[in-house]
Coordinates of C-alpha atoms in Angstrom, one line a residue:
E776 CA 3.9 23.4 -9.8
S777 CA 2.6 25.0 -6.6
K778 CA -0.9 24.2 -5.3
T779 CA -3.0 24.6 -2.1
W780 CA -3.0 21.5 0.1
T781 CA -6.4 20.4 -1.1
E782 CA -5.5 20.9 -4.8
A783 CA -2.3 18.9 -4.2
Q784 CA -4.2 16.1 -2.5
S785 CA -6.8 16.0 -5.4
Y786 CA -4.0 15.9 -8.0
C787 CA -2.1 13.1 -6.2
R788 CA -5.3 11.0 -5.8
K789 CA -6.2 11.4 -9.4
T790 CA -2.7 10.7 -10.8
Y791 CA -1.1 8.5 -8.1
T792 CA -2.4 7.3 -4.7
D793 CA -2.2 10.3 -2.4
L794 CA 0.0 13.0 -1.0
A795 CA 3.1 11.6 0.6
T796 CA 2.7 9.8 3.9
I797 CA 5.6 9.4 6.5
N798 CA 5.0 6.6 9.0
N799 CA 8.6 6.0 10.1
M800 CA 12.1 7.2 9.6
D801 CA 12.8 4.9 6.7
E802 CA 10.0 6.6 4.7
M803 CA 11.3 10.0 5.9
K804 CA 14.8 9.1 4.4
K805 CA 13.2 8.0 1.1
L806 CA 11.3 11.3 0.9
E807 CA 14.4 13.3 1.6
D808 CA 16.2 11.5 -1.1
A809 CA 13.4 12.2 -3.6
L810 CA 13.6 15.9 -2.8
K811 CA 17.3 16.3 -3.3
D812 CA 17.0 17.6 -6.9
K813 CA 14.0 19.9 -6.2
T814 CA 14.7 23.6 -5.9
Q815 CA 11.9 24.7 -3.5
D816 CA 12.6 25.0 0.2
F817 CA 9.5 23.1 1.4
V818 CA 6.7 20.8 0.1
W819 CA 3.2 19.8 1.2
I820 CA 2.9 16.3 2.7
G821 CA -0.3 14.4 3.4
L822 CA -0.5 15.2 7.1
N823 CA -3.4 17.3 8.3
R824 CA -5.4 18.0 11.4
G825 CA -8.5 15.9 11.1
D826 CA -11.9 16.4 12.5
T827 CA -10.6 15.1 15.8
G828 CA -8.0 17.8 16.0
K829 CA -5.2 15.2 16.0
W830 CA -2.5 15.1 13.3
G831 CA -2.9 12.2 10.9
Y832 CA -3.4 11.0 7.3
S833 CA -6.6 10.7 5.4
L834 CA -6.1 8.1 2.7
P835 CA -8.7 7.0 0.1
D836 CA -10.6 3.8 1.0
R837 CA -9.2 3.9 4.6
N838 CA -10.2 5.6 7.8
F839 CA -8.3 8.7 9.0
Y840 CA -5.3 7.4 11.0
T841 CA -3.2 9.4 13.5
V842 CA 0.6 9.5 13.7
D843 CA 2.3 8.3 16.9
D844 CA 4.3 11.0 18.7
K845 CA 7.5 9.1 18.2
D846 CA 7.0 9.3 14.4
Q847 CA 6.3 13.0 14.3
N848 CA 9.2 15.2 13.1
W849 CA 8.2 18.8 14.0
R850 CA 10.6 21.7 13.7
N851 CA 11.3 23.5 17.1
G852 CA 8.3 25.6 18.0
E853 CA 6.0 23.7 15.6
P854 CA 3.1 23.1 15.3
N855 CA 2.1 26.6 16.4
N856 CA -1.2 27.1 14.6
Y857 CA -0.3 30.7 13.9
G858 CA -3.4 32.8 13.6
G859 CA -5.5 29.8 14.4
I860 CA -5.7 28.8 10.7
E861 CA -2.9 26.2 10.2
F862 CA -4.4 22.8 9.7
C863 CA -2.0 21.3 7.0
V864 CA 1.6 20.3 7.1
A865 CA 4.6 21.0 4.9
M866 CA 8.2 19.7 5.2
Y867 CA 11.4 21.6 5.0
K868 CA 13.6 20.1 2.3
Q869 CA 16.8 21.0 4.1
D870 CA 16.3 18.9 7.3
G871 CA 13.0 17.0 6.7
K872 CA 11.4 18.8 9.6
W873 CA 7.6 19.6 9.6
F874 CA 5.7 22.8 10.1
D875 CA 2.0 23.5 10.1
D876 CA 0.7 26.0 7.6
N877 CA -2.5 27.5 6.2
C878 CA -4.0 24.9 3.8
E879 CA -4.7 27.7 1.3
S880 CA -0.9 28.5 1.0
K881 CA 0.6 27.3 -2.3
H882 CA 3.6 25.0 -2.2
T883 CA 4.9 22.3 -4.4
F884 CA 4.2 18.8 -3.2
V885 CA 5.1 15.1 -3.2
C886 CA 2.8 12.2 -4.1
F887 CA 3.2 8.5 -3.3
D888 CA 2.1 5.5 -5.3
D889 CA 0.9 2.2 -3.7
K890 CA 3.0 -0.7 -4.9
L891 CA 0.0 -3.1 -4.8
I892 CA -3.4 -2.7 -6.5
L893 CA -6.6 -4.6 -5.9
I894 CA -8.4 -5.6 -9.1
Q895 CA -12.1 -6.0 -8.4
Q896 CA -12.8 -8.3 -11.3
N897 CA -13.6 -11.9 -10.8
L898 CA -11.1 -14.0 -12.8
S899 CA -9.7 -17.5 -12.6
W900 CA -6.2 -17.7 -11.2
A901 CA -4.7 -18.0 -14.7
G902 CA -6.8 -15.0 -15.9
A903 CA -5.6 -13.0 -12.9
L904 CA -2.0 -13.9 -13.6
R905 CA -2.4 -12.8 -17.3
Y906 CA -4.1 -9.6 -16.4
C907 CA -1.4 -8.6 -13.9
R908 CA 1.4 -9.4 -16.4
E909 CA -0.3 -7.5 -19.2
N910 CA -1.3 -4.4 -17.3
H911 CA 1.1 -4.2 -14.3
V912 CA 4.1 -6.5 -13.3
D913 CA 2.8 -9.7 -11.8
L914 CA 0.4 -11.3 -9.3
V915 CA 1.7 -10.4 -5.8
S916 CA 4.2 -12.7 -4.1
V917 CA 4.3 -12.5 -0.3
H918 CA 7.9 -12.9 0.8
S919 CA 7.7 -11.3 4.2
E920 CA 5.5 -10.2 7.1
E921 CA 5.8 -6.6 5.8
I922 CA 4.3 -7.5 2.4
Q923 CA 1.7 -9.6 4.1
L924 CA 0.5 -6.5 6.0
W925 CA 0.3 -4.5 2.8
V926 CA -1.7 -7.4 1.2
E927 CA -4.1 -7.5 4.2
D928 CA -4.7 -3.7 3.9
V929 CA -5.5 -4.0 0.2
A930 CA -7.5 -7.2 0.4
Q931 CA -10.0 -6.0 2.9
N932 CA -11.7 -3.9 0.1
A933 CA -12.3 -6.9 -2.1
S934 CA -15.8 -7.9 -3.3
T935 CA -14.9 -11.6 -2.9
D936 CA -14.2 -13.6 0.3
H937 CA -10.7 -14.6 -1.0
V938 CA -8.2 -12.8 -3.2
W939 CA -5.7 -14.5 -5.6
L940 CA -2.0 -14.4 -4.8
G941 CA 0.8 -15.4 -7.2
L942 CA 1.0 -18.7 -5.3
R943 CA 0.8 -22.1 -7.1
H944 CA 1.1 -25.8 -6.3
T945 CA 2.8 -28.2 -8.6
C946 CA 1.2 -31.7 -8.5
T947 CA 4.1 -33.2 -10.4
L948 CA 6.7 -32.2 -7.8
S949 CA 4.3 -31.8 -4.8
F950 CA 5.3 -28.3 -3.5
W951 CA 4.1 -24.7 -3.4
F952 CA 6.0 -21.9 -5.1
W953 CA 5.7 -18.2 -6.0
M954 CA 5.3 -17.2 -9.6
S955 CA 8.1 -14.8 -9.1
G956 CA 10.3 -17.9 -9.0
D957 CA 11.0 -17.8 -5.3
F958 CA 10.5 -20.7 -2.8
I959 CA 8.3 -20.1 0.2
C960 CA 10.4 -18.9 3.2
Y961 CA 7.8 -16.8 5.0
D962 CA 4.3 -18.4 5.1
N963 CA 0.9 -17.6 6.6
W964 CA -1.3 -20.6 5.8
A965 CA -4.6 -21.1 7.5
P966 CA -4.9 -24.4 9.4
G967 CA -5.3 -27.4 7.1
N968 CA -4.0 -25.5 4.0
G969 CA -0.7 -25.4 2.2
T970 CA 0.2 -29.1 2.5
D971 CA 2.5 -30.6 -0.1
S972 CA 0.1 -33.4 -0.8
E973 CA -2.7 -31.4 -2.3
D974 CA -5.7 -33.0 -4.0
C975 CA -5.0 -32.3 -7.7
S976 CA -8.2 -33.6 -9.1
P977 CA -9.8 -32.2 -11.2
V978 CA -7.6 -29.1 -11.4
E979 CA -4.3 -27.7 -9.9
R980 CA -4.5 -25.8 -6.6
T981 CA -3.5 -22.2 -6.3
G982 CA -3.2 -19.8 -3.4
A983 CA -5.4 -17.0 -2.2
V984 CA -5.6 -14.8 0.9
Q985 CA -8.7 -14.4 3.1
A986 CA -10.1 -10.9 2.4
R987 CA -11.3 -10.5 6.0
G988 CA -10.9 -12.1 9.4
D989 CA -7.5 -13.7 10.1
Q990 CA -6.5 -13.0 6.4
Q991 CA -4.4 -16.2 6.1
W992 CA -3.6 -18.0 2.9
V993 CA -5.8 -20.8 1.6
S994 CA -5.6 -23.4 -1.1
L995 CA -8.3 -23.2 -3.8
P996 CA -9.0 -24.8 -7.2
E997 CA -7.4 -22.6 -9.9
N998 CA -10.8 -22.3 -11.8
Q999 CA -12.5 -20.4 -9.0
T1000 CA -13.1 -16.7 -10.0
L1001 CA -11.9 -14.1 -7.5
N1002 CA -10.6 -10.5 -7.1
F1003 CA -6.8 -10.4 -7.2
I1004 CA -3.8 -8.2 -6.2
C1005 CA -1.2 -7.1 -8.8
I1006 CA 2.3 -5.6 -8.1
R1007 CA 2.5 -2.3 -10.0
Y1008 CA 6.2 -1.8 -10.1
E1009 CA 9.5 -3.7 -9.2
G1010 CA 11.8 -2.9 -6.4

């Protein structure tokens, strides 16, 4: 279905997260793969010329952010702002190259969906785990610095100072583990947190991330009530 750039953005924000963003060549490759079966020659992406006149993305709940020159993928001669009215960006399916176009032109489009979702309800750790498993996939597990950066981005919009992760301590065996079943290889504990010998009285300890500041992990009693982050889909 063809829409203007603004109509496409509104649709994506209502149904998914936003129009497609391309921050690096890995994301470009994924988008090209997603377009293989589509018949149209080009599609809208989320890039536009913001109030500053620079090319960037305008995502909900985040400030407009610009795209580094090295990550831009313009076709030769683009952007040319033909007629002085080309403020939005479409991508050629054939080669993944970008061109600027009139935002009122109608093209098909590609949306993206954030893998993580912040739930702004205050629940105990067990309540958060149950909510994520019933409504999404699981409480988030942070296996790498890349996932940590995603978590930091999502957590900063929390209404609590800390946000639950899928991280739990077993007093019986004295170690921390992820509810996904994985051991902790990557870690980002705040000083004085994450020791194997946790104080288990009166309740078990569970892991949360600081919503702001250094955004490191902390050990908290499982009966505290906090916002939490769910994984929305596997893979």
